[in-house]
């Protein structure tokens, strides 16, 4: 969403709030398509933002011609002292295609395109000036938690990573490494298996786009089921939750999934949930007590069309206060639509990982 968009009218939870808290140097990219003097309107808004954060300049995007570029620069320099750090002409071809959850992911793109884009940026943006202006001087205090100290153990953690599953907070993976997990990646799409391990993490992604392959890749399915019945820990988020369910229906075709949870999903034509949530534990868990609250976020186009499992989270959306029920726990598997940051102060994931089941 936009720079100011958060969970409340005072911009809480927005990119603006983070930039303000950390005083991060910020560059705004403005779409200049079909505008000339009117470019001043968003710039005046940016000048208001400069009262609170160090805005170092702007980059103009989608500039049609040299004449268009001249009009824009003349308008900006007459009415503002903001730095123009670059002017990007129209690229001439579409690169990033969108789908229901946003852009195609980087893992799906032809890697050669990044070299072309790098050259395009170098030719049209003053990188040296940006680096010179973006002097980051963060002055704040923080307390290191004991669990941030890297531990040396022989624990093994598998993470599903391919075109179907690749929505992960990098800091979550780094946190697992700090806890001492030797991280190994595997691809359900390539029918790869997991060996005996302590922990399995299946993140979000696009399982609905590859449902037939996921359904047919029984080697992966069998190894995950074996891990589940052995009592191995699993965290599954959104797309990972769907993968552990009974089925997913997409374009009137139903595909069987792993069937750990007796729940059936369907892809819808419009968004079903988006935003930050507060998740209240709806029942006592062996590693966490009922009533405690955790923050997370949800974003999905699928819906649950039938369910025979008990929900463990009562969600309240932080922008609308809507109540939603989410999440399942079985054996040592924790799965939900909600994405959690593992370093959240609630320590939900930490306690789950430390729990001796």
mmCIF file of C-alpha atoms in Angstrom:
data_model
loop_
_atom_site.group_PDB
_atom_site.id
_atom_site.type_symbol
_atom_site.label_atom_id
_atom_site.label_comp_id
_atom_site.label_asym_id
_atom_site.label_seq_id
_atom_site.Cartn_x
_atom_site.Cartn_y
_atom_site.Cartn_z
ATOM 1 C CA UNK A 1 0.000 0.000 0.000
ATOM 2 C CA UNK A 2 1.091 3.617 0.355
ATOM 3 C CA UNK A 3 3.748 5.254 2.504
ATOM 4 C CA UNK A 4 1.263 6.560 5.097
ATOM 5 C CA UNK A 5 -1.072 3.558 5.112
ATOM 6 C CA UNK A 6 -1.127 1.710 8.421
ATOM 7 C CA UNK A 7 -3.734 0.572 10.896
ATOM 8 C CA UNK A 8 -5.052 3.932 12.086
ATOM 9 C CA UNK A 9 -5.532 7.568 11.103
ATOM 10 C CA UNK A 10 -2.296 8.528 12.894
ATOM 11 C CA UNK A 11 -0.307 6.264 10.523
ATOM 12 C CA UNK A 12 0.525 3.611 13.140
ATOM 13 C CA UNK A 13 2.105 0.548 11.548
ATOM 14 C CA UNK A 14 2.936 2.401 8.328
ATOM 15 C CA UNK A 15 6.230 2.738 6.471
ATOM 16 C CA UNK A 16 6.105 6.384 7.537
ATOM 17 C CA UNK A 17 6.045 5.424 11.220
ATOM 18 C CA UNK A 18 9.063 3.121 10.817
ATOM 19 C CA UNK A 19 11.008 5.771 8.882
ATOM 20 C CA UNK A 20 10.133 8.342 11.559
ATOM 21 C CA UNK A 21 11.126 6.082 14.459
ATOM 22 C CA UNK A 22 14.490 5.220 12.896
ATOM 23 C CA UNK A 23 14.972 8.516 11.025
ATOM 24 C CA UNK A 24 15.713 6.615 7.828
ATOM 25 C CA UNK A 25 16.801 8.542 4.720
ATOM 26 C CA UNK A 26 13.952 8.190 2.226
ATOM 27 C CA UNK A 27 13.623 8.487 -1.552
ATOM 28 C CA UNK A 28 10.188 8.811 -3.138
ATOM 29 C CA UNK A 29 9.551 7.432 -6.623
ATOM 30 C CA UNK A 30 6.797 9.401 -8.365
ATOM 31 C CA UNK A 31 4.856 8.167 -11.369
ATOM 32 C CA UNK A 32 5.064 11.114 -13.762
ATOM 33 C CA UNK A 33 2.941 9.531 -16.471
ATOM 34 C CA UNK A 34 0.492 12.042 -18.011
ATOM 35 C CA UNK A 35 1.501 14.891 -15.714
ATOM 36 C CA UNK A 36 3.621 18.036 -15.940
ATOM 37 C CA UNK A 37 2.991 20.931 -13.517
ATOM 38 C CA UNK A 38 0.631 18.672 -11.554
ATOM 39 C CA UNK A 39 3.674 16.773 -10.281
ATOM 40 C CA UNK A 40 3.927 19.574 -7.726
ATOM 41 C CA UNK A 41 0.870 18.243 -5.842
ATOM 42 C CA UNK A 42 2.535 15.053 -4.494
ATOM 43 C CA UNK A 43 5.801 16.950 -4.003
ATOM 44 C CA UNK A 44 4.083 19.405 -1.657
ATOM 45 C CA UNK A 45 2.874 16.388 0.307
ATOM 46 C CA UNK A 46 6.433 15.078 0.459
ATOM 47 C CA UNK A 47 7.612 18.449 1.756
ATOM 48 C CA UNK A 48 5.164 18.017 4.654
ATOM 49 C CA UNK A 49 6.655 14.567 5.311
ATOM 50 C CA UNK A 50 10.142 16.156 5.380
ATOM 51 C CA UNK A 51 9.180 17.786 8.679
ATOM 52 C CA UNK A 52 9.311 14.339 10.275
ATOM 53 C CA UNK A 53 11.786 12.213 8.326
ATOM 54 C CA UNK A 54 14.943 12.878 6.269
ATOM 55 C CA UNK A 55 13.638 12.836 2.695
ATOM 56 C CA UNK A 56 16.749 13.019 0.509
ATOM 57 C CA UNK A 57 14.979 13.366 -2.814
ATOM 58 C CA UNK A 58 12.714 11.995 -5.511
ATOM 59 C CA UNK A 59 12.979 9.861 -8.641
ATOM 60 C CA UNK A 60 10.600 10.517 -11.528
ATOM 61 C CA UNK A 61 9.273 7.402 -13.240
ATOM 62 C CA UNK A 62 7.474 6.778 -16.561
ATOM 63 C CA UNK A 63 8.771 9.908 -18.273
ATOM 64 C CA UNK A 64 7.759 9.850 -21.955
ATOM 65 C CA UNK A 65 10.175 12.130 -23.810
ATOM 66 C CA UNK A 66 12.943 14.688 -23.332
ATOM 67 C CA UNK A 67 10.259 17.382 -23.665
ATOM 68 C CA UNK A 68 8.222 15.751 -20.909
ATOM 69 C CA UNK A 69 11.350 15.530 -18.736
ATOM 70 C CA UNK A 70 12.059 19.240 -19.265
ATOM 71 C CA UNK A 71 8.505 20.238 -18.270
ATOM 72 C CA UNK A 72 8.688 18.190 -15.090
ATOM 73 C CA UNK A 73 12.088 19.499 -14.000
ATOM 74 C CA UNK A 74 11.109 23.121 -14.702
ATOM 75 C CA UNK A 75 7.932 22.764 -12.641
ATOM 76 C CA UNK A 76 9.712 21.099 -9.737
ATOM 77 C CA UNK A 77 12.682 23.485 -9.573
ATOM 78 C CA UNK A 78 10.399 26.520 -9.710
ATOM 79 C CA UNK A 79 8.164 25.410 -6.829
ATOM 80 C CA UNK A 80 10.426 23.211 -4.684
ATOM 81 C CA UNK A 81 14.024 22.714 -3.551
ATOM 82 C CA UNK A 82 13.686 18.929 -3.377
ATOM 83 C CA UNK A 83 16.539 16.913 -4.906
ATOM 84 C CA UNK A 84 15.800 15.200 -8.224
ATOM 85 C CA UNK A 85 17.898 12.043 -7.995
ATOM 86 C CA UNK A 86 16.897 10.455 -11.248
ATOM 87 C CA UNK A 87 14.508 10.420 -14.176
ATOM 88 C CA UNK A 88 13.411 7.043 -15.511
ATOM 89 C CA UNK A 89 12.037 6.992 -19.044
ATOM 90 C CA UNK A 90 9.405 4.438 -19.952
ATOM 91 C CA UNK A 91 11.121 1.072 -20.147
ATOM 92 C CA UNK A 92 9.322 0.005 -23.283
ATOM 93 C CA UNK A 93 8.268 -3.481 -22.246
ATOM 94 C CA UNK A 94 6.385 -5.037 -19.404
ATOM 95 C CA UNK A 95 8.564 -6.987 -17.009
ATOM 96 C CA UNK A 96 6.707 -7.540 -13.783
ATOM 97 C CA UNK A 97 3.329 -9.168 -14.178
ATOM 98 C CA UNK A 98 0.807 -9.087 -11.367
ATOM 99 C CA UNK A 99 -1.574 -11.677 -9.985
ATOM 100 C CA UNK A 100 -4.041 -11.869 -7.126
ATOM 101 C CA UNK A 101 -1.486 -11.415 -4.332
ATOM 102 C CA UNK A 102 0.709 -8.898 -6.127
ATOM 103 C CA UNK A 103 3.679 -9.073 -8.455
ATOM 104 C CA UNK A 104 5.296 -12.187 -9.763
ATOM 105 C CA UNK A 105 8.007 -13.209 -7.347
ATOM 106 C CA UNK A 106 11.706 -12.802 -8.166
ATOM 107 C CA UNK A 107 12.178 -16.562 -8.208
ATOM 108 C CA UNK A 108 9.886 -16.772 -11.255
ATOM 109 C CA UNK A 109 11.683 -14.150 -13.378
ATOM 110 C CA UNK A 110 14.373 -14.647 -15.990
ATOM 111 C CA UNK A 111 17.569 -13.811 -14.102
ATOM 112 C CA UNK A 112 19.042 -12.033 -17.170
ATOM 113 C CA UNK A 113 16.462 -9.271 -16.806
ATOM 114 C CA UNK A 114 18.162 -8.048 -13.629
ATOM 115 C CA UNK A 115 21.355 -7.195 -15.531
ATOM 116 C CA UNK A 116 19.323 -5.168 -18.042
ATOM 117 C CA UNK A 117 17.443 -3.368 -15.270
ATOM 118 C CA UNK A 118 20.662 -2.613 -13.387
ATOM 119 C CA UNK A 119 22.135 -0.947 -16.465
ATOM 120 C CA UNK A 120 18.894 0.981 -17.015
ATOM 121 C CA UNK A 121 18.985 2.297 -13.438
ATOM 122 C CA UNK A 122 22.683 3.224 -13.606
ATOM 123 C CA UNK A 123 22.067 5.248 -16.751
ATOM 124 C CA UNK A 124 19.144 7.222 -15.332
ATOM 125 C CA UNK A 125 19.580 7.497 -11.557
ATOM 126 C CA UNK A 126 22.382 9.267 -9.691
ATOM 127 C CA UNK A 127 23.376 6.376 -7.428
ATOM 128 C CA UNK A 128 26.468 8.169 -6.106
ATOM 129 C CA UNK A 129 24.390 11.141 -4.981
ATOM 130 C CA UNK A 130 21.880 8.879 -3.241
ATOM 131 C CA UNK A 131 24.666 7.099 -1.356
ATOM 132 C CA UNK A 132 26.279 10.419 -0.404
ATOM 133 C CA UNK A 133 23.010 11.814 0.943
ATOM 134 C CA UNK A 134 21.806 8.627 2.634
ATOM 135 C CA UNK A 135 24.028 8.782 5.673
ATOM 136 C CA UNK A 136 22.258 6.629 8.223
ATOM 137 C CA UNK A 137 22.975 7.551 11.822
ATOM 138 C CA UNK A 138 20.662 5.529 14.022
ATOM 139 C CA UNK A 139 20.959 6.542 17.646
ATOM 140 C CA UNK A 140 18.739 4.479 19.885
ATOM 141 C CA UNK A 141 19.138 1.920 22.639
ATOM 142 C CA UNK A 142 18.018 -1.660 22.557
ATOM 143 C CA UNK A 143 18.313 -4.760 24.684
ATOM 144 C CA UNK A 144 19.579 -7.981 23.205
ATOM 145 C CA UNK A 145 17.526 -10.968 24.249
ATOM 146 C CA UNK A 146 19.504 -13.974 25.415
ATOM 147 C CA UNK A 147 18.002 -16.105 22.674
ATOM 148 C CA UNK A 148 19.646 -13.853 20.066
ATOM 149 C CA UNK A 149 23.027 -15.334 20.988
ATOM 150 C CA UNK A 150 23.873 -17.958 18.391
ATOM 151 C CA UNK A 151 23.616 -21.426 19.846
ATOM 152 C CA UNK A 152 25.579 -24.439 18.692
ATOM 153 C CA UNK A 153 23.406 -27.536 18.452
ATOM 154 C CA UNK A 154 22.809 -30.383 16.075
ATOM 155 C CA UNK A 155 19.202 -29.409 15.361
ATOM 156 C CA UNK A 156 18.072 -29.645 11.734
ATOM 157 C CA UNK A 157 15.366 -27.479 10.203
ATOM 158 C CA UNK A 158 13.886 -27.894 6.725
ATOM 159 C CA UNK A 159 12.315 -24.978 4.849
ATOM 160 C CA UNK A 160 10.138 -25.393 1.741
ATOM 161 C CA UNK A 161 11.436 -23.008 -0.902
ATOM 162 C CA UNK A 162 10.435 -22.887 -4.567
ATOM 163 C CA UNK A 163 7.908 -21.136 -6.823
ATOM 164 C CA UNK A 164 5.030 -22.476 -4.717
ATOM 165 C CA UNK A 165 6.417 -21.506 -1.309
ATOM 166 C CA UNK A 166 8.646 -18.458 -0.935
ATOM 167 C CA UNK A 167 6.920 -15.891 1.289
ATOM 168 C CA UNK A 168 9.264 -15.670 4.274
ATOM 169 C CA UNK A 169 10.569 -12.961 6.556
ATOM 170 C CA UNK A 170 14.331 -13.272 6.127
ATOM 171 C CA UNK A 171 14.709 -12.374 9.800
ATOM 172 C CA UNK A 172 12.603 -15.425 10.738
ATOM 173 C CA UNK A 173 15.077 -17.696 8.983
ATOM 174 C CA UNK A 174 18.031 -15.905 10.579
ATOM 175 C CA UNK A 175 16.334 -16.318 13.954
ATOM 176 C CA UNK A 176 16.086 -20.082 13.425
ATOM 177 C CA UNK A 177 19.794 -20.136 12.617
ATOM 178 C CA UNK A 178 20.531 -18.181 15.797
ATOM 179 C CA UNK A 179 18.616 -20.819 17.754
ATOM 180 C CA UNK A 180 21.071 -23.339 16.366
ATOM 181 C CA UNK A 181 19.079 -24.905 13.527
ATOM 182 C CA UNK A 182 21.087 -26.183 10.593
ATOM 183 C CA UNK A 183 18.777 -24.951 7.820
ATOM 184 C CA UNK A 184 18.185 -27.096 4.741
ATOM 185 C CA UNK A 185 15.955 -26.089 1.836
ATOM 186 C CA UNK A 186 13.819 -28.446 -0.203
ATOM 187 C CA UNK A 187 11.321 -28.128 -3.044
ATOM 188 C CA UNK A 188 7.881 -29.748 -2.860
ATOM 189 C CA UNK A 189 7.498 -28.862 -6.562
ATOM 190 C CA UNK A 190 10.511 -31.009 -7.410
ATOM 191 C CA UNK A 191 9.184 -33.884 -5.287
ATOM 192 C CA UNK A 192 12.120 -33.564 -2.890
ATOM 193 C CA UNK A 193 11.924 -35.217 0.509
ATOM 194 C CA UNK A 194 12.899 -34.194 4.008
ATOM 195 C CA UNK A 195 15.056 -36.452 6.133
ATOM 196 C CA UNK A 196 14.590 -36.949 9.858
ATOM 197 C CA UNK A 197 14.696 -33.462 11.367
ATOM 198 C CA UNK A 198 13.650 -31.352 14.337
ATOM 199 C CA UNK A 199 11.607 -28.735 12.531
ATOM 200 C CA UNK A 200 9.795 -28.087 9.253
ATOM 201 C CA UNK A 201 8.732 -24.640 8.028
ATOM 202 C CA UNK A 202 6.309 -24.223 5.104
ATOM 203 C CA UNK A 203 5.676 -20.560 4.341
ATOM 204 C CA UNK A 204 3.207 -18.748 2.156
ATOM 205 C CA UNK A 205 3.226 -18.627 -1.617
ATOM 206 C CA UNK A 206 1.165 -19.818 -4.552
ATOM 207 C CA UNK A 207 0.317 -23.500 -3.995
ATOM 208 C CA UNK A 208 -2.910 -23.005 -5.984
ATOM 209 C CA UNK A 209 -0.898 -22.312 -9.151
ATOM 210 C CA UNK A 210 0.963 -25.593 -8.829
ATOM 211 C CA UNK A 211 -1.708 -27.689 -7.115
ATOM 212 C CA UNK A 212 -1.597 -30.544 -9.652
ATOM 213 C CA UNK A 213 2.165 -30.987 -9.245
ATOM 214 C CA UNK A 214 1.945 -30.734 -5.470
ATOM 215 C CA UNK A 215 -0.847 -33.321 -5.456
ATOM 216 C CA UNK A 216 1.157 -35.745 -7.598
ATOM 217 C CA UNK A 217 4.488 -35.380 -5.776
ATOM 218 C CA UNK A 218 3.924 -38.220 -3.343
ATOM 219 C CA UNK A 219 7.561 -38.534 -2.244
ATOM 220 C CA UNK A 220 7.386 -35.085 -0.656
ATOM 221 C CA UNK A 221 3.942 -35.769 0.803
ATOM 222 C CA UNK A 222 4.999 -39.098 2.334
ATOM 223 C CA UNK A 223 8.099 -37.591 3.959
ATOM 224 C CA UNK A 224 6.071 -34.743 5.503
ATOM 225 C CA UNK A 225 3.396 -37.140 6.781
ATOM 226 C CA UNK A 226 6.112 -39.326 8.293
ATOM 227 C CA UNK A 227 7.604 -36.273 10.011
ATOM 228 C CA UNK A 228 4.140 -35.326 11.313
ATOM 229 C CA UNK A 229 3.389 -38.779 12.746
ATOM 230 C CA UNK A 230 6.847 -38.922 14.292
ATOM 231 C CA UNK A 231 5.909 -35.820 16.285
ATOM 232 C CA UNK A 232 8.234 -33.510 14.416
ATOM 233 C CA UNK A 233 7.432 -29.824 14.719
ATOM 234 C CA UNK A 234 5.883 -27.980 11.772
ATOM 235 C CA UNK A 235 5.002 -24.338 11.264
ATOM 236 C CA UNK A 236 2.843 -23.607 8.207
ATOM 237 C CA UNK A 237 1.663 -20.167 7.109
ATOM 238 C CA UNK A 238 -1.107 -19.351 4.627
ATOM 239 C CA UNK A 239 -0.021 -21.281 1.513
ATOM 240 C CA UNK A 240 1.644 -23.776 3.839
ATOM 241 C CA UNK A 241 -1.645 -24.161 5.698
ATOM 242 C CA UNK A 242 -3.408 -24.935 2.411
ATOM 243 C CA UNK A 243 -0.734 -27.512 1.558
ATOM 244 C CA UNK A 244 -1.371 -29.300 4.874
ATOM 245 C CA UNK A 245 -5.136 -29.282 4.336
ATOM 246 C CA UNK A 246 -7.400 -31.832 2.672
ATOM 247 C CA UNK A 247 -7.893 -30.015 -0.642
ATOM 248 C CA UNK A 248 -7.793 -26.788 -2.617
ATOM 249 C CA UNK A 249 -10.320 -25.962 -5.353
ATOM 250 C CA UNK A 250 -9.161 -23.625 -8.102
ATOM 251 C CA UNK A 251 -11.003 -22.889 -11.367
ATOM 252 C CA UNK A 252 -13.623 -25.547 -10.537
ATOM 253 C CA UNK A 253 -11.003 -28.261 -10.151
ATOM 254 C CA UNK A 254 -10.253 -29.799 -6.759
ATOM 255 C CA UNK A 255 -6.759 -31.000 -5.899
ATOM 256 C CA UNK A 256 -5.873 -33.212 -2.954
ATOM 257 C CA UNK A 257 -3.301 -31.872 -0.519
ATOM 258 C CA UNK A 258 -1.477 -33.585 2.365
ATOM 259 C CA UNK A 259 -4.601 -33.999 4.553
ATOM 260 C CA UNK A 260 -3.086 -33.352 7.967
ATOM 261 C CA UNK A 261 -5.987 -30.999 8.669
ATOM 262 C CA UNK A 262 -9.552 -31.905 7.693
ATOM 263 C CA UNK A 263 -10.107 -28.554 6.014
ATOM 264 C CA UNK A 264 -10.976 -27.668 2.422
ATOM 265 C CA UNK A 265 -10.051 -24.430 0.668
ATOM 266 C CA UNK A 266 -11.228 -22.621 -2.437
ATOM 267 C CA UNK A 267 -9.608 -19.807 -4.425
ATOM 268 C CA UNK A 268 -11.929 -16.819 -4.730
ATOM 269 C CA UNK A 269 -12.046 -14.031 -7.318
ATOM 270 C CA UNK A 270 -11.517 -11.245 -4.822
ATOM 271 C CA UNK A 271 -9.435 -10.627 -1.752
ATOM 272 C CA UNK A 272 -10.692 -12.315 1.414
ATOM 273 C CA UNK A 273 -8.444 -10.755 4.049
ATOM 274 C CA UNK A 274 -5.714 -8.131 4.256
ATOM 275 C CA UNK A 275 -4.008 -6.350 7.132
ATOM 276 C CA UNK A 276 -2.559 -6.517 10.604
ATOM 277 C CA UNK A 277 -4.314 -8.626 13.206
ATOM 278 C CA UNK A 278 -4.206 -9.325 16.919
ATOM 279 C CA UNK A 279 -4.498 -13.054 17.503
ATOM 280 C CA UNK A 280 -5.856 -14.193 20.839
ATOM 281 C CA UNK A 281 -5.151 -17.803 21.826
ATOM 282 C CA UNK A 282 -8.557 -19.475 21.830
ATOM 283 C CA UNK A 283 -7.581 -22.613 23.768
ATOM 284 C CA UNK A 284 -4.806 -23.806 26.035
ATOM 285 C CA UNK A 285 -1.868 -25.128 24.052
ATOM 286 C CA UNK A 286 0.847 -27.336 25.585
ATOM 287 C CA UNK A 287 3.372 -24.522 25.106
ATOM 288 C CA UNK A 288 1.146 -21.426 25.439
ATOM 289 C CA UNK A 289 -1.773 -20.409 27.621
ATOM 290 C CA UNK A 290 -5.261 -19.392 26.542
ATOM 291 C CA UNK A 291 -6.015 -15.688 26.372
ATOM 292 C CA UNK A 292 -2.567 -14.406 25.427
ATOM 293 C CA UNK A 293 -2.324 -12.162 22.366
ATOM 294 C CA UNK A 294 0.060 -12.012 19.434
ATOM 295 C CA UNK A 295 0.331 -9.625 16.488
ATOM 296 C CA UNK A 296 0.498 -10.858 12.913
ATOM 297 C CA UNK A 297 -0.790 -10.162 9.424
ATOM 298 C CA UNK A 298 -3.091 -11.837 6.910
ATOM 299 C CA UNK A 299 -3.359 -11.547 3.136
ATOM 300 C CA UNK A 300 -5.159 -14.150 1.061
ATOM 301 C CA UNK A 301 -7.622 -14.736 -1.761
ATOM 302 C CA UNK A 302 -8.605 -18.238 -0.665
ATOM 303 C CA UNK A 303 -11.391 -19.131 1.742
ATOM 304 C CA UNK A 304 -12.255 -22.133 3.888
ATOM 305 C CA UNK A 305 -15.302 -23.901 2.463
ATOM 306 C CA UNK A 306 -15.466 -26.680 5.054
ATOM 307 C CA UNK A 307 -13.632 -27.390 8.277
ATOM 308 C CA UNK A 308 -13.675 -30.121 10.916
ATOM 309 C CA UNK A 309 -10.834 -28.764 13.028
ATOM 310 C CA UNK A 310 -10.929 -26.570 16.141
ATOM 311 C CA UNK A 311 -9.705 -23.012 15.616
ATOM 312 C CA UNK A 312 -6.977 -21.900 18.008
ATOM 313 C CA UNK A 313 -6.858 -18.158 17.188
ATOM 314 C CA UNK A 314 -9.521 -15.500 17.549
ATOM 315 C CA UNK A 315 -8.342 -12.694 15.282
ATOM 316 C CA UNK A 316 -9.232 -9.031 15.533
ATOM 317 C CA UNK A 317 -8.273 -6.953 12.503
ATOM 318 C CA UNK A 318 -6.483 -3.861 13.781
ATOM 319 C CA UNK A 319 -7.945 -1.507 11.195
ATOM 320 C CA UNK A 320 -11.634 -2.552 11.363
ATOM 321 C CA UNK A 321 -11.917 -4.642 14.582
ATOM 322 C CA UNK A 322 -13.520 -7.455 12.568
ATOM 323 C CA UNK A 323 -13.444 -10.852 14.318
ATOM 324 C CA UNK A 324 -12.108 -13.861 12.371
ATOM 325 C CA UNK A 325 -11.223 -17.377 13.538
ATOM 326 C CA UNK A 326 -8.019 -18.941 12.313
ATOM 327 C CA UNK A 327 -5.304 -21.484 12.992
ATOM 328 C CA UNK A 328 -5.047 -25.158 13.868
ATOM 329 C CA UNK A 329 -2.823 -27.223 16.136
ATOM 330 C CA UNK A 330 -2.397 -30.981 15.905
ATOM 331 C CA UNK A 331 0.398 -33.240 17.209
ATOM 332 C CA UNK A 332 3.280 -30.759 16.952
ATOM 333 C CA UNK A 333 1.995 -28.822 13.948
ATOM 334 C CA UNK A 334 1.037 -25.158 14.172
ATOM 335 C CA UNK A 335 -0.676 -23.790 11.049
ATOM 336 C CA UNK A 336 -2.587 -20.620 10.269
ATOM 337 C CA UNK A 337 -3.455 -18.059 7.639
ATOM 338 C CA UNK A 338 -1.737 -15.543 9.902
ATOM 339 C CA UNK A 339 1.928 -14.785 9.333
ATOM 340 C CA UNK A 340 3.878 -14.186 12.549
ATOM 341 C CA UNK A 341 7.210 -12.504 13.068
ATOM 342 C CA UNK A 342 9.258 -14.938 15.122
ATOM 343 C CA UNK A 343 10.812 -12.128 17.196
ATOM 344 C CA UNK A 344 7.438 -10.764 18.331
ATOM 345 C CA UNK A 345 7.506 -9.907 22.035
ATOM 346 C CA UNK A 346 4.822 -12.534 22.691
ATOM 347 C CA UNK A 347 7.487 -15.251 22.142
ATOM 348 C CA UNK A 348 4.853 -17.624 20.701
ATOM 349 C CA UNK A 349 7.240 -19.190 18.179
ATOM 350 C CA UNK A 350 10.119 -19.249 20.649
ATOM 351 C CA UNK A 351 8.027 -21.169 23.174
ATOM 352 C CA UNK A 352 6.769 -23.525 20.460
ATOM 353 C CA UNK A 353 10.309 -24.319 19.335
ATOM 354 C CA UNK A 354 11.544 -24.806 22.911
ATOM 355 C CA UNK A 355 8.582 -26.994 23.853
ATOM 356 C CA UNK A 356 9.517 -30.622 24.423
ATOM 357 C CA UNK A 357 6.682 -32.607 22.899
#
